[in-house]
Tab-separated table of C-alpha atoms and ligand atoms in Angstrom:
chain	number	residue	atom	x	y	z
A	1	MET	CA	347.062	-84.032	-48.287
A	2	LYS	CA	344.502	-87.076	-47.600
A	3	ARG	CA	343.417	-84.621	-44.052
A	4	LEU	CA	342.928	-81.639	-46.194
A	5	THR	CA	340.820	-83.373	-48.744
A	6	ALA	CA	338.848	-84.628	-45.529
A	7	VAL	CA	338.542	-81.179	-43.716
A	8	LEU	CA	337.566	-79.468	-47.308
A	9	LEU	CA	335.262	-82.449	-48.025
A	10	ALA	CA	333.248	-81.883	-44.276
A	11	ALA	CA	333.665	-78.393	-44.914
A	12	VAL	CA	331.773	-78.283	-47.858
A	13	MET	CA	329.195	-80.465	-46.608
A	14	ILE	CA	328.137	-78.388	-44.140
A	15	PHE	CA	328.518	-75.363	-45.661
A	16	ALA	CA	325.746	-77.092	-48.255
A	17	LEU	CA	323.630	-78.132	-44.916
A	18	CYS	CA	323.755	-74.863	-43.986
A	19	GLY	CA	323.159	-73.028	-47.326
A	20	CYS	CA	320.174	-75.054	-48.539
A	21	ALA	CA	316.847	-73.578	-47.168
A	22	LYS	CA	315.136	-75.193	-44.934
A	23	HIS	CA	312.904	-77.742	-46.346
A	24	GLU	CA	310.113	-78.626	-44.378
A	25	GLU	CA	309.303	-82.075	-46.469
A	26	THR	CA	310.875	-84.324	-48.858
A	27	LYS	CA	309.699	-83.364	-52.253
A	28	THR	CA	308.834	-86.560	-54.673
A	29	ASP	CA	308.738	-85.827	-58.422
A	30	SER	CA	305.326	-84.262	-58.593
A	31	GLN	CA	305.352	-82.658	-55.444
A	32	ILE	CA	305.041	-78.998	-55.849
A	33	LEU	CA	307.801	-76.845	-54.383
A	34	LEU	CA	307.369	-73.429	-52.774
A	35	GLY	CA	310.053	-71.241	-51.735
A	36	PHE	CA	308.383	-68.549	-49.117
A	37	SER	CA	310.683	-66.149	-47.822
A	38	GLN	CA	308.927	-64.808	-44.273
A	39	LEU	CA	310.023	-61.568	-43.199
A	40	GLY	CA	311.207	-61.821	-39.714
A	41	SER	CA	309.748	-62.774	-36.067
A	42	GLU	CA	308.551	-59.758	-34.876
A	43	SER	CA	305.686	-60.468	-33.030
A	44	SER	CA	302.826	-63.186	-32.284
A	45	TRP	CA	301.294	-62.259	-35.560
A	46	ARG	CA	304.129	-62.990	-37.249
A	47	ILE	CA	304.842	-66.107	-35.793
A	48	GLY	CA	301.187	-67.575	-36.122
A	49	ASN	CA	301.487	-66.346	-39.370
A	50	THR	CA	304.913	-68.520	-40.091
A	51	LYS	CA	303.076	-72.011	-38.622
A	52	ASP	CA	299.740	-70.975	-40.220
A	53	ILE	CA	301.705	-71.075	-43.784
A	54	GLN	CA	303.534	-74.454	-42.768
A	55	ASP	CA	300.363	-76.225	-41.340
A	56	GLN	CA	298.054	-75.571	-44.949
A	57	ALA	CA	301.558	-76.357	-47.129
A	58	ALA	CA	301.754	-79.312	-45.567
A	59	ASN	CA	297.518	-79.889	-45.366
A	60	TYR	CA	297.930	-79.137	-48.860
A	61	GLY	CA	300.579	-81.650	-49.831
A	62	ILE	CA	302.787	-78.809	-50.730
A	63	SER	CA	306.451	-78.957	-50.569
A	64	LEU	CA	307.592	-75.912	-48.609
A	65	MET	CA	311.237	-74.351	-48.678
A	66	MET	CA	310.735	-71.485	-45.766
A	67	GLU	CA	314.053	-69.196	-44.794
A	68	ASN	CA	313.517	-66.769	-42.301
A	69	ALA	CA	314.991	-62.904	-43.282
A	70	ASN	CA	315.839	-61.782	-39.395
A	71	GLN	CA	314.057	-58.251	-40.674
A	72	LYS	CA	316.754	-58.154	-42.979
A	73	GLN	CA	315.593	-57.158	-46.639
A	74	ASP	CA	318.932	-57.978	-47.740
A	75	LYS	CA	318.380	-62.193	-46.566
A	76	GLN	CA	315.259	-61.735	-48.240
A	77	ILE	CA	316.921	-60.734	-51.602
A	78	ASP	CA	319.439	-63.389	-51.291
A	79	ALA	CA	316.707	-66.424	-49.793
A	80	ILE	CA	314.338	-65.264	-53.006
A	81	ARG	CA	317.929	-65.980	-55.626
A	82	ARG	CA	318.311	-69.402	-53.862
A	83	PHE	CA	314.886	-70.014	-54.462
A	84	ILE	CA	315.735	-69.174	-58.459
A	85	ALA	CA	318.594	-71.226	-58.129
A	86	TYR	CA	316.910	-73.966	-56.542
A	87	ARG	CA	313.939	-73.736	-59.441
A	88	VAL	CA	311.165	-73.746	-56.974
A	89	ASP	CA	307.614	-73.889	-58.983
A	90	VAL	CA	306.338	-70.293	-56.864
A	91	ILE	CA	308.356	-68.162	-55.007
A	92	ALA	CA	306.355	-66.473	-52.348
A	93	PHE	CA	307.476	-63.189	-49.748
A	94	SER	CA	306.257	-60.796	-47.364
A	95	PRO	CA	308.499	-57.987	-48.000
A	96	ILE	CA	309.520	-56.343	-44.903
A	97	VAL	CA	309.931	-53.125	-46.606
A	98	GLU	CA	308.073	-51.517	-49.727
A	99	ASP	CA	311.014	-50.353	-52.240
A	100	GLY	CA	314.117	-52.367	-53.468
A	101	TRP	CA	312.283	-55.473	-55.172
A	102	ASP	CA	312.666	-54.870	-59.082
A	103	ASN	CA	316.294	-56.478	-59.936
A	104	VAL	CA	315.367	-59.748	-57.831
A	105	LEU	CA	312.127	-59.928	-59.274
A	106	ASN	CA	313.251	-59.597	-62.934
A	107	GLU	CA	315.005	-62.575	-62.413
A	108	ALA	CA	312.321	-64.617	-61.300
A	109	LYS	CA	310.441	-63.475	-64.342
A	110	GLN	CA	313.629	-64.142	-66.428
A	111	ALA	CA	313.438	-67.747	-64.697
A	112	GLY	CA	309.664	-67.673	-65.431
A	113	ILE	CA	308.870	-68.710	-61.783
A	114	PRO	CA	305.998	-66.610	-60.133
A	115	VAL	CA	305.701	-64.585	-57.819
A	116	VAL	CA	303.222	-63.796	-54.869
A	117	LEU	CA	303.302	-61.323	-52.207
A	118	VAL	CA	302.051	-62.226	-48.603
A	119	ASP	CA	300.913	-59.851	-46.026
A	120	ARG	CA	302.546	-56.843	-47.357
A	121	THR	CA	302.603	-55.243	-50.834
A	122	ILE	CA	305.818	-53.875	-53.141
A	123	ARG	CA	306.467	-50.405	-54.656
A	124	THR	CA	307.528	-50.881	-58.675
A	125	GLU	CA	306.718	-49.112	-61.692
A	126	ASP	CA	306.048	-52.653	-63.115
A	127	GLU	CA	303.103	-54.321	-62.020
A	128	SER	CA	304.241	-57.687	-64.626
A	129	LEU	CA	306.962	-58.448	-61.602
A	130	TYR	CA	304.468	-59.985	-59.103
A	131	LYS	CA	301.208	-62.522	-59.677
A	132	CYS	CA	298.989	-61.233	-56.719
A	133	LEU	CA	298.843	-60.001	-53.348
A	134	ILE	CA	297.128	-61.917	-50.195
A	135	GLY	CA	297.007	-60.080	-47.133
A	136	ALA	CA	295.019	-57.397	-44.723
A	137	ASP	CA	293.243	-54.413	-46.413
A	138	PHE	CA	295.821	-51.986	-43.562
A	139	TYR	CA	294.045	-49.185	-45.176
A	140	SER	CA	290.728	-49.698	-43.648
A	141	GLU	CA	292.078	-51.282	-40.495
A	142	GLY	CA	293.143	-47.553	-39.612
A	143	VAL	CA	289.966	-46.332	-40.907
A	144	LYS	CA	288.708	-48.663	-38.517
A	145	ALA	CA	290.943	-47.319	-35.652
A	146	ALA	CA	289.876	-43.889	-36.522
A	147	ALA	CA	286.056	-44.550	-36.468
A	148	TYR	CA	286.225	-45.852	-32.719
A	149	LEU	CA	287.833	-43.329	-31.907
A	150	LEU	CA	285.877	-40.708	-32.847
A	151	LYS	CA	282.859	-42.878	-31.279
A	152	LYS	CA	284.968	-42.622	-28.136
A	153	ALA	CA	285.407	-38.802	-28.646
A	154	ASP	CA	281.532	-38.481	-28.995
A	155	ASP	CA	281.243	-40.078	-25.883
A	156	LEU	CA	284.204	-38.336	-23.321
A	157	GLY	CA	282.360	-34.861	-24.853
A	158	LYS	CA	286.087	-33.549	-24.785
A	159	ASP	CA	286.738	-30.561	-26.622
A	160	THR	CA	290.403	-31.641	-27.329
A	161	LEU	CA	292.330	-35.324	-27.415
A	162	ASN	CA	295.446	-35.208	-27.955
A	163	VAL	CA	296.923	-38.545	-29.868
A	164	VAL	CA	300.821	-39.884	-29.810
A	165	GLU	CA	300.696	-42.281	-32.446
A	166	ILE	CA	303.885	-45.329	-32.908
A	167	THR	CA	304.072	-46.332	-35.857
A	168	GLY	CA	305.407	-49.805	-37.296
A	169	THR	CA	308.516	-50.447	-39.834
A	170	GLU	CA	309.418	-47.182	-41.796
A	171	ASP	CA	308.183	-48.027	-45.537
A	172	SER	CA	306.330	-51.027	-44.732
A	173	THR	CA	302.608	-51.004	-45.983
A	174	PRO	CA	301.452	-51.547	-42.910
A	175	MET	CA	302.878	-48.799	-41.319
A	176	ARG	CA	301.986	-46.304	-44.392
A	177	GLN	CA	298.649	-47.493	-45.006
A	178	ARG	CA	297.171	-47.804	-40.753
A	179	GLN	CA	298.890	-44.105	-40.755
A	180	GLN	CA	296.731	-43.058	-43.665
A	181	GLY	CA	293.462	-44.209	-43.081
A	182	PHE	CA	293.755	-42.817	-40.168
A	183	MET	CA	294.867	-39.545	-40.397
A	184	ASP	CA	292.275	-39.415	-43.688
A	185	THR	CA	289.334	-40.481	-41.114
A	186	ILE	CA	290.154	-37.830	-38.542
A	187	ALA	CA	291.258	-35.043	-40.747
A	188	GLY	CA	288.187	-32.128	-40.155
A	189	ASP	CA	287.353	-33.230	-36.953
A	190	GLU	CA	288.424	-29.911	-34.670
A	191	ARG	CA	288.601	-32.099	-31.416
A	192	ILE	CA	291.227	-34.322	-32.705
A	193	HIS	CA	295.276	-33.529	-32.504
A	194	VAL	CA	298.119	-35.726	-33.448
A	195	LEU	CA	300.972	-34.689	-31.337
A	196	GLU	CA	303.225	-36.860	-32.681
A	197	SER	CA	304.334	-40.158	-34.649
A	198	VAL	CA	307.021	-41.931	-33.671
A	199	ASN	CA	308.460	-44.760	-35.360
A	200	GLY	CA	308.551	-48.254	-32.789
A	201	ASP	CA	309.553	-50.675	-35.585
A	202	PHE	CA	306.466	-53.429	-34.537
A	203	LEU	CA	308.633	-54.310	-31.573
A	204	LYS	CA	307.889	-54.059	-28.151
A	205	SER	CA	310.725	-53.742	-26.725
A	206	ARG	CA	310.740	-49.832	-29.519
A	207	GLY	CA	306.906	-50.110	-27.834
A	208	ALA	CA	307.946	-49.507	-24.698
A	209	GLU	CA	311.376	-46.902	-25.669
A	210	CYS	CA	308.470	-44.496	-28.328
A	211	MET	CA	305.984	-44.817	-25.172
A	212	ARG	CA	308.862	-43.470	-22.537
A	213	TYR	CA	310.114	-40.782	-25.060
A	214	LEU	CA	306.643	-39.720	-25.644
A	215	LEU	CA	305.291	-39.611	-21.825
A	216	GLU	CA	308.382	-37.593	-21.227
A	217	LYS	CA	307.714	-34.804	-23.391
A	218	TYR	CA	303.883	-34.668	-23.720
A	219	GLY	CA	302.824	-36.295	-20.026
A	220	ASP	CA	299.390	-36.149	-18.882
A	221	THR	CA	298.442	-33.675	-22.499
A	222	ILE	CA	298.325	-37.207	-24.262
A	223	ASP	CA	294.900	-38.284	-24.202
A	224	VAL	CA	294.714	-41.559	-26.676
A	225	ILE	CA	297.756	-43.321	-27.815
A	226	TYR	CA	297.407	-45.872	-31.511
A	227	SER	CA	299.791	-48.212	-31.667
A	228	HIS	CA	300.245	-50.238	-35.121
A	229	ASN	CA	300.463	-53.670	-33.398
A	230	ASP	CA	300.134	-55.474	-30.358
A	231	GLU	CA	303.205	-55.454	-29.856
A	232	MET	CA	304.060	-52.108	-29.256
A	233	THR	CA	301.012	-51.737	-27.040
A	234	ILE	CA	301.789	-54.770	-24.882
A	235	GLY	CA	305.680	-52.909	-24.900
A	236	ALA	CA	304.212	-49.199	-23.929
A	237	LEU	CA	301.388	-50.418	-21.407
A	238	PRO	CA	303.551	-51.062	-18.228
A	239	GLU	CA	305.197	-47.288	-19.427
A	240	ILE	CA	302.109	-45.442	-19.183
A	241	GLU	CA	301.664	-47.708	-15.402
A	242	LYS	CA	305.199	-46.323	-14.253
A	243	ALA	CA	304.484	-43.046	-15.326
A	244	GLY	CA	301.223	-42.884	-12.762
A	245	PHE	CA	298.645	-43.833	-15.334
A	246	THR	CA	295.846	-46.101	-15.742
A	247	PRO	CA	295.678	-47.600	-19.506
A	248	GLY	CA	291.978	-47.785	-20.715
A	249	LYS	CA	290.536	-45.051	-18.309
A	250	ASP	CA	293.060	-42.231	-18.079
A	251	MET	CA	294.240	-42.461	-21.483
A	252	VAL	CA	292.623	-44.534	-24.313
A	253	ILE	CA	294.624	-47.329	-25.996
A	254	ILE	CA	294.094	-48.852	-29.755
A	255	SER	CA	295.994	-51.306	-30.763
A	256	ILE	CA	295.855	-53.904	-34.084
A	257	ASP	CA	296.226	-57.381	-34.911
A	258	GLY	CA	294.036	-59.068	-32.196
A	259	GLY	CA	297.044	-61.686	-30.616
A	260	GLN	CA	295.386	-63.743	-27.642
A	261	GLU	CA	297.822	-61.820	-25.771
A	262	ALA	CA	296.287	-57.856	-26.599
A	263	ILE	CA	292.803	-59.493	-26.127
A	264	ASP	CA	293.318	-60.951	-22.940
A	265	ILE	CA	294.427	-57.145	-21.925
A	266	LEU	CA	291.831	-55.797	-23.807
A	267	LYS	CA	289.389	-57.858	-21.472
A	268	GLN	CA	290.429	-56.033	-18.583
A	269	GLY	CA	290.132	-52.963	-20.092
A	270	LYS	CA	293.949	-51.727	-20.311
A	271	ILE	CA	293.483	-51.361	-24.133
A	272	ASN	CA	290.404	-50.041	-25.357
A	273	CYS	CA	290.101	-51.324	-28.877
A	274	ILE	CA	291.733	-53.898	-30.995
A	275	VAL	CA	291.411	-53.915	-34.591
A	276	GLU	CA	291.751	-57.247	-36.230
A	277	CYS	CA	294.057	-58.213	-38.617
A	278	THR	CA	294.379	-62.193	-39.470
A	279	PRO	CA	297.702	-63.731	-39.843
A	280	MET	CA	295.478	-66.852	-41.435
A	281	LEU	CA	296.555	-66.436	-45.031
A	282	GLY	CA	298.450	-70.445	-45.268
A	283	SER	CA	294.960	-71.687	-47.096
A	284	THR	CA	294.458	-68.633	-49.679
A	285	LEU	CA	298.158	-69.067	-50.527
A	286	MET	CA	298.061	-72.437	-51.090
A	287	GLU	CA	295.310	-72.396	-52.917
A	288	THR	CA	296.882	-69.745	-54.927
A	289	VAL	CA	300.023	-71.513	-55.373
A	290	LEU	CA	297.371	-74.517	-56.710
A	291	ALA	CA	295.940	-72.649	-59.314
A	292	LEU	CA	299.710	-70.668	-60.664
A	293	LYS	CA	300.639	-74.083	-60.932
A	294	ASN	CA	298.195	-75.406	-63.334
A	295	GLY	CA	298.394	-71.522	-65.386
A	296	GLU	CA	295.028	-70.673	-63.933
A	297	GLU	CA	294.501	-66.886	-63.616
A	298	VAL	CA	294.296	-65.451	-59.940
A	299	PRO	CA	292.666	-62.630	-58.479
A	300	ARG	CA	295.263	-59.831	-58.319
A	301	GLU	CA	294.576	-58.595	-54.603
A	302	THR	CA	292.964	-61.021	-52.182
A	303	HIS	CA	292.148	-59.577	-48.663
A	304	ALA	CA	290.954	-61.478	-45.271
A	305	ALA	CA	287.886	-60.153	-43.722
A	306	GLU	CA	288.490	-58.450	-40.466
A	307	LYS	CA	286.513	-57.165	-37.000
A	308	SER	CA	287.754	-54.766	-34.824
A	309	PHE	CA	286.858	-55.269	-30.874
A	310	SER	CA	286.098	-52.668	-28.375
A	311	ASP	CA	285.259	-51.751	-25.563
A	312	TYR	CA	281.351	-51.320	-26.713
A	313	ASP	CA	281.123	-54.905	-27.001
A	314	ASN	CA	280.185	-57.926	-25.260
A	315	LEU	CA	283.997	-59.342	-25.234
A	316	GLU	CA	283.016	-62.437	-23.515
A	317	GLU	CA	281.952	-64.087	-27.223
A	318	ILE	CA	285.549	-63.833	-28.077
A	319	GLY	CA	286.637	-67.165	-29.422
A	320	GLU	CA	290.855	-68.503	-29.027
A	321	ARG	CA	292.228	-66.480	-31.584
A	322	GLY	CA	295.328	-68.964	-32.268
A	323	TYR	CA	297.637	-66.442	-32.406
B	1	GYE	O1	300.331	-56.626	-37.956
B	1	GYE	C1	302.684	-57.071	-37.176
B	1	GYE	C2	303.358	-57.590	-37.898
B	1	GYE	O2	302.539	-56.996	-41.700
B	1	GYE	C3	300.444	-57.197	-40.874
B	1	GYE	O3	303.473	-56.973	-39.164
B	1	GYE	C4	301.858	-57.026	-40.719
B	1	GYE	C5	302.276	-56.343	-39.330
B	1	GYE	C6	301.591	-56.841	-37.948
B	1	GYE	O4	304.775	-57.277	-37.308
B	1	GYE	O5	302.810	-56.919	-35.731
């Protein structure tokens, strides 16, 4: 019996330890506690974003309870419920997809905990379910990608340019808006034809798979690849080479994010254009957490300023990216 009790006690302790969110710092009574649900680790963008949030929490003296959902919405919902049960001061999360958050966010609202959306937004009828959004303007990223293509089209002087699009996670904000901004900007230009859009889920392996499929189906009729992130682009490039084409020359490659690895490839000429999307959202998040804790008003949306880099620029001027 004693042994059974000891085993049960040990099991309870292990469960308590594992069940607890990863607590980055020990909270003192005066310290603000932020619960943050990261959506996964699918890209160098995401890894840079996670690190920046950890660094900035430490910098601002904010205690961070961070959980990684490994690309699963259910896990994000569970994490938010744990943050509510823990009575954190502020909940922040990067929603993997836009739909399906109303129930859990109503629970946070009932508990009186303010919610900040980081990176991506949600679709809801009830605007009061979150205080604000801190992230990029994905629509304008799509516009910039298309603006580059239109300039390139003028220089190439071709009558027709066939585009294939490799998109990010279905139902996610960057996927929807990067596509919309691009399509709206090329609409009406008779030279540009989108052959097909395929979903690469923001993953390198899926980028490679999508590229193999597209090359098999369309071969040398492909003129342009528009990929929604660097990871998928980096996955696609070797497939283009294996099929006997030179990326950046036989096919125009347009990517988004601007992580170090992709910028290095841009400098080698295998990518033609990268639209920047910065993952460095940590300090804005911490400022927002402090303001909410003090009961101050916060801007409903904050977008980081972003550029684009292409073979029209002096690429030597691009500094260390930090992600
Ligand atoms: O572009 C991609 C990541 O939501 C902005 O998600 C983010 C995107 C980013 O996986 O690399």
